[in-house]
Amino acid sequence: MYGKEDERYMGVALELARQGLYSTSPNPRVGCVLVKNGKKIACGYHHRAGGAHAEIEALTTAQGDARDATAYVSLEPCNHTGRTPPCSQALIEAGVARVVYAVSDPNPKVFGGGAQHLRAAGIEVLEGVCRTQAAELNRGYFMRVERGRPLVRVKIAMSLDACSALEGGESQWITGREARADVHRLRAESCAIATGIGTVLADDPLLNVRNEEFVTYGRQPTRIVLDAQLRMPPDARMLAIEGETLIFQTSDEADRDAVEALTRPGVRVERVDGLTGRVDIVSLLDRLAQLEVNELFVEAGPTLAGAFIVGNHCDELIVYVAPKILGSTARRAFDIPSPLNLLRSELWDIASSDRLGDDLRLVLKPLSSSVDT
């Protein structure tokens, strides 16, 4: 059993973990607090892959004073050697008396092993404190490890009449400054940003993080372009900026000259399965999981956005609604087939709604479709 004090200190560990929200990919966000004689003596969090884990940072800060302390960790301490040594062994060697962690690590290399190693050394271990909050913080990591695909967020910016651009294609800017800044926050939080070749040809986007608040973390998400027929212009702006661009095409015999024209440091062309000249989204998500993408942020045109939605590949639909009406000739924000009747329509749960400047942000999560009658 655990008490209020355990919940309080685990809350501190979770706040520490959130400091790694924009920098730890593909690793999970983890925080650690060391408490001794009812007082907090050291804190740590995981900053980035390859760096010290949260437990190690906290133990280093404690400077040898961790004996008989309680370690509060937001994720089960690891028990294997990867880029860094195992944290469970470090906690044992430091002489901590008790380890409280929020949720087990689903990674087969870790799951249960860290807790077992700690108990075998005579350390009291308690699991499950603030479990829901800890799992939510690492939803993408858990989904990749447990289900073999990233967490997918689809972003749509639209007018009140569900349009994303005027008839001639003009779309900048439907939403205001606050909404656009929020998009950069979501980009920074994601491992990768996906778009389609149609958007690249029409808008030549950068698809990077430019908000100074997040640029300081020094990590740009990978840019993913779905380009079945390999029409990517070699002079596209995104190919000339910092960060990695990964272009997925579907041809078994892609034009070598086209591939060579695109290939350069930071740019890669890969083949995935496709259907009728389009990249197969299931195959894409499988491949991205292999590349350790935890969160995929989709910023695409109506066809690709609709494909993610109608194919049940969207875990969160993030809609920015501007108080504008673009009219009957404007372009739709997303294209999906109409249901046969209202009872067959897709159901979504409004997880949150917030005002950002003049705009409204809706975060929706899919519910199961209603039964036929």
XYZ file of C-alpha atoms in Angstrom:
373
model
C 0.000 0.000 0.000
C 1.081 3.568 -0.554
C 0.122 6.817 1.096
C -0.252 10.527 0.429
C 3.475 11.139 0.834
C 4.226 8.570 -1.871
C 1.755 10.270 -4.209
C 3.231 13.685 -3.444
C 6.803 12.723 -4.222
C 5.766 10.743 -7.290
C 4.019 13.888 -8.471
C 7.379 15.662 -8.203
C 9.030 12.863 -10.194
C 6.402 13.241 -12.918
C 6.966 17.002 -13.098
C 10.667 16.323 -13.525
C 9.918 13.781 -16.254
C 7.907 16.394 -18.158
C 11.068 18.476 -18.480
C 12.219 15.857 -20.988
C 9.018 16.131 -23.044
C 10.793 17.695 -26.037
C 14.206 16.072 -25.827
C 14.249 12.394 -24.782
C 13.028 10.702 -27.985
C 13.063 7.835 -28.647
C 13.508 7.124 -24.954
C 10.677 7.536 -22.435
C 10.393 10.639 -20.238
C 11.457 9.710 -16.701
C 11.939 11.620 -13.455
C 13.432 10.568 -10.114
C 13.342 12.024 -6.575
C 15.446 10.794 -3.642
C 13.867 11.289 -0.206
C 15.618 10.681 3.115
C 14.303 11.264 6.621
C 11.212 12.935 5.176
C 13.223 15.414 3.103
C 13.963 15.621 -0.608
C 17.725 15.295 -1.048
C 18.160 15.029 -4.820
C 16.277 15.119 -8.130
C 16.999 14.070 -11.672
C 15.370 13.495 -15.021
C 16.339 11.936 -18.324
C 17.410 14.709 -20.683
C 18.106 12.868 -23.934
C 18.875 9.446 -25.429
C 22.430 8.421 -24.632
C 22.553 10.669 -21.563
C 22.262 9.749 -17.910
C 18.970 8.232 -16.852
C 16.889 9.994 -14.219
C 18.058 7.712 -11.407
C 21.720 8.233 -12.250
C 21.344 12.006 -12.352
C 19.593 12.005 -8.974
C 22.212 9.692 -7.412
C 25.014 11.871 -8.771
C 23.377 14.944 -7.265
C 23.035 13.143 -3.911
C 26.840 12.805 -3.777
C 26.882 9.533 -1.873
C 24.115 10.480 0.563
C 21.463 8.117 -0.867
C 21.975 5.270 1.615
C 18.660 4.324 3.270
C 16.774 6.806 1.056
C 13.586 6.174 -0.901
C 13.817 6.595 -4.678
C 10.641 7.724 -6.441
C 10.877 6.953 -10.152
C 8.162 7.536 -12.764
C 9.140 4.385 -14.714
C 10.521 1.041 -13.613
C 14.329 1.254 -13.247
C 16.082 -0.573 -16.066
C 18.068 -3.763 -15.509
C 20.008 -4.010 -18.758
C 22.996 -2.319 -20.297
C 22.103 -0.229 -23.338
C 23.696 3.124 -24.053
C 24.053 3.476 -20.271
C 24.542 1.006 -17.368
C 21.520 -0.474 -15.540
C 19.833 1.895 -13.081
C 18.633 -0.887 -10.763
C 22.222 -1.866 -10.043
C 23.186 1.760 -9.409
C 20.350 2.077 -6.877
C 21.532 -1.097 -5.142
C 25.119 0.095 -4.972
C 23.961 3.468 -3.608
C 22.274 1.657 -0.714
C 18.722 2.943 -1.143
C 16.255 1.221 1.167
C 13.089 1.589 -0.891
C 12.145 2.143 -4.540
C 8.698 3.399 -5.536
C 7.925 3.491 -9.246
C 4.814 4.475 -11.140
C 4.523 2.007 -13.989
C 6.390 -0.987 -15.390
C 8.464 -0.439 -18.497
C 6.854 -2.443 -21.359
C 10.253 -2.936 -23.021
C 10.896 -6.719 -22.865
C 14.484 -5.959 -21.814
C 13.164 -4.184 -18.720
C 9.645 -5.404 -17.877
C 9.679 -6.681 -14.311
C 13.423 -7.278 -14.388
C 14.375 -4.065 -12.658
C 11.917 -4.619 -9.824
C 12.993 -8.255 -9.461
C 16.671 -7.293 -9.282
C 15.957 -4.680 -6.609
C 13.901 -7.090 -4.480
C 16.589 -9.762 -4.753
C 18.986 -7.239 -3.207
C 16.663 -6.760 -0.227
C 15.211 -3.431 -1.318
C 11.531 -2.755 -0.684
C 9.789 -2.126 -4.020
C 6.365 -0.567 -4.567
C 4.757 -0.175 -8.016
C 1.648 1.625 -9.256
C 1.794 5.065 -7.615
C 0.343 7.561 -10.148
C 0.333 4.810 -12.766
C -2.207 6.496 -15.079
C -0.376 9.842 -15.181
C 2.966 8.159 -15.844
C 1.587 6.036 -18.679
C -0.110 9.074 -20.254
C 3.183 10.968 -20.278
C 4.718 8.198 -22.394
C 1.728 7.105 -24.489
C 3.752 7.060 -27.686
C 6.564 4.991 -26.196
C 4.099 2.503 -24.707
C 2.190 2.232 -27.993
C 5.346 1.639 -30.014
C 6.661 -1.036 -27.663
C 3.345 -2.776 -26.967
C 1.522 -2.389 -30.306
C 4.328 -1.937 -32.801
C 3.264 1.459 -34.102
C 3.595 5.109 -33.079
C 0.953 7.245 -31.441
C -0.643 9.180 -34.315
C -1.933 12.727 -33.982
C -3.630 14.301 -37.000
C -3.748 18.094 -37.074
C -6.355 20.045 -39.033
C -6.756 23.831 -39.214
C -10.109 24.840 -40.633
C -12.803 27.481 -40.869
C -16.237 27.236 -39.281
C -17.497 25.595 -42.467
C -14.740 22.933 -42.328
C -12.561 24.365 -45.080
C -8.780 24.651 -45.114
C -8.131 26.873 -48.143
C -9.808 29.144 -50.640
C -10.670 27.820 -54.084
C -7.350 29.058 -55.466
C -5.379 27.325 -52.715
C -4.711 30.294 -50.433
C -4.472 28.988 -46.865
C -2.059 31.230 -44.935
C -3.177 31.942 -42.384
C -6.528 30.459 -41.409
C -5.647 30.385 -37.727
C -3.965 33.020 -35.571
C -0.566 33.313 -33.950
C -1.477 31.437 -30.752
C -2.784 28.411 -32.634
C 0.283 28.327 -34.874
C 2.546 28.470 -31.819
C 0.650 25.510 -30.363
C 1.340 23.541 -33.540
C 5.061 24.125 -33.016
C 4.682 22.791 -29.477
C 3.148 19.596 -30.842
C 5.859 19.346 -33.479
C 8.523 19.645 -30.795
C 6.825 16.944 -28.726
C 6.740 14.514 -31.669
C 9.431 12.191 -32.987
C 8.319 12.767 -36.583
C 6.057 14.955 -38.727
C 4.340 13.421 -41.758
C 2.896 15.018 -44.846
C 2.052 14.005 -48.394
C 3.775 14.910 -51.625
C 0.739 16.972 -52.649
C 1.337 19.340 -49.744
C 5.044 19.556 -50.585
C 4.336 20.425 -54.229
C 1.646 22.966 -53.327
C 3.185 24.695 -50.294
C 6.900 23.730 -50.117
C 6.689 23.563 -46.298
C 9.654 23.409 -43.925
C 7.908 21.144 -41.375
C 10.367 22.045 -38.637
C 10.225 23.581 -35.169
C 10.890 27.315 -35.340
C 9.402 28.608 -32.087
C 12.354 29.803 -29.980
C 10.883 28.229 -26.843
C 11.390 24.768 -28.349
C 14.376 25.320 -30.643
C 16.525 25.579 -27.512
C 16.077 21.828 -26.937
C 18.252 21.219 -29.978
C 16.154 18.451 -31.533
C 14.210 18.582 -34.770
C 11.615 15.875 -35.450
C 12.189 13.726 -38.505
C 10.224 14.928 -41.530
C 8.291 12.141 -43.257
C 7.035 12.581 -46.825
C 4.668 10.037 -48.391
C 5.659 10.135 -52.041
C 4.570 6.935 -53.774
C 5.806 7.931 -57.248
C 8.875 9.828 -56.031
C 7.943 13.295 -57.249
C 9.861 15.109 -54.524
C 11.635 18.200 -55.929
C 15.381 18.095 -55.184
C 15.230 21.798 -54.324
C 12.404 21.456 -51.764
C 13.102 23.723 -48.816
C 12.887 20.987 -46.204
C 15.806 19.155 -47.810
C 18.174 22.052 -47.157
C 17.571 22.653 -43.449
C 18.664 21.059 -40.193
C 17.163 17.692 -39.328
C 16.392 14.433 -41.098
C 13.956 13.973 -43.990
C 12.722 10.483 -44.846
C 10.868 9.997 -48.134
C 8.735 6.890 -48.592
C 7.997 5.647 -52.108
C 6.340 2.447 -53.343
C 8.079 1.499 -56.579
C 10.098 -1.715 -56.754
C 12.284 -0.077 -59.361
C 12.531 3.573 -58.365
C 14.315 5.820 -60.836
C 17.963 5.773 -59.762
C 18.551 9.289 -60.992
C 15.615 10.565 -58.953
C 16.861 8.806 -55.840
C 20.409 10.093 -56.333
C 19.137 13.639 -56.882
C 17.403 13.506 -53.496
C 19.990 11.593 -51.481
C 22.311 13.784 -49.396
C 23.290 14.066 -45.736
C 20.103 14.014 -43.665
C 17.871 12.853 -46.543
C 16.914 9.242 -47.171
C 14.587 7.476 -49.614
C 12.949 4.199 -48.572
C 10.432 1.868 -50.130
C 7.290 0.662 -48.355
C 4.255 -1.216 -49.592
C 1.631 0.770 -51.461
C -1.867 0.389 -52.822
C -2.911 1.936 -56.158
C 0.006 4.325 -56.194
C -0.299 5.353 -52.553
C 1.807 4.521 -49.532
C 0.097 1.923 -47.357
C -0.336 3.549 -43.938
C -0.108 0.284 -41.990
C 3.225 -0.506 -43.642
C 4.377 3.042 -42.979
C 3.531 2.838 -39.272
C 5.238 -0.545 -38.984
C 8.406 0.915 -40.465
C 8.283 4.019 -38.273
C 8.017 1.817 -35.175
C 11.148 -0.004 -36.331
C 12.824 3.408 -36.569
C 11.794 4.087 -32.937
C 9.239 6.790 -33.698
C 7.036 7.173 -30.624
C 4.767 10.017 -31.751
C 3.828 10.835 -35.338
C 2.303 14.254 -36.008
C 0.406 14.361 -39.313
C 0.158 17.735 -41.064
C -1.236 16.948 -44.472
C -3.798 17.810 -47.096
C -7.395 16.583 -47.059
C -6.707 13.263 -48.807
C -3.945 12.025 -46.520
C -5.554 13.415 -43.371
C -8.774 11.659 -44.360
C -6.905 8.398 -45.011
C -5.493 8.372 -41.484
C -8.914 9.127 -40.021
C -11.065 6.729 -42.038
C -8.464 3.951 -41.748
C -8.620 4.084 -37.924
C -4.981 5.155 -37.731
C -5.650 8.370 -35.792
C -5.301 8.285 -32.000
C -5.880 12.012 -31.535
C -7.515 14.429 -33.933
C -6.398 17.967 -33.132
C -8.645 20.538 -34.810
C -7.997 24.277 -34.777
C -11.199 26.086 -35.693
C -10.928 29.694 -36.845
C -13.988 32.006 -36.629
C -14.067 32.406 -40.409
C -16.342 31.223 -43.197
C -14.659 30.440 -46.523
C -17.718 29.586 -48.581
C -18.994 26.855 -50.857
C -16.111 26.939 -53.343
C -13.382 26.627 -50.689
C -11.376 23.442 -50.277
C -12.434 20.932 -47.659
C -10.195 20.342 -44.630
C -10.328 16.561 -45.007
C -11.819 14.069 -47.433
C -13.561 10.957 -46.157
C -16.421 8.899 -47.596
C -19.889 9.839 -46.334
C -21.571 7.256 -44.052
C -24.693 5.487 -45.258
C -26.602 7.105 -42.391
C -25.947 9.015 -39.189
C -25.957 5.857 -37.090
C -22.932 4.619 -39.033
C -20.968 7.840 -38.632
C -17.681 7.858 -36.737
C -17.983 8.857 -33.097
C -15.364 11.004 -31.368
C -14.866 11.971 -27.763
C -14.005 15.615 -27.100
C -11.082 15.142 -24.742
C -10.503 18.886 -24.385
C -11.504 22.230 -25.842
C -9.483 25.410 -25.349
C -9.491 28.906 -26.738
C -6.197 30.013 -28.286
C -6.460 33.686 -29.171
C -9.432 33.973 -31.520
C -9.377 30.264 -32.375
C -10.705 27.110 -30.750
C -8.589 23.990 -30.279
C -10.433 20.673 -30.032
C -8.618 17.480 -29.072
C -10.723 14.475 -30.053
C -10.192 10.776 -29.514
C -11.993 8.070 -31.492
C -14.805 6.035 -30.005
C -16.202 2.842 -31.486
C -18.828 3.421 -34.166
C -22.402 2.870 -33.086
C -24.085 -0.426 -33.908
C -26.165 -0.825 -37.033
C -29.931 -0.988 -36.671
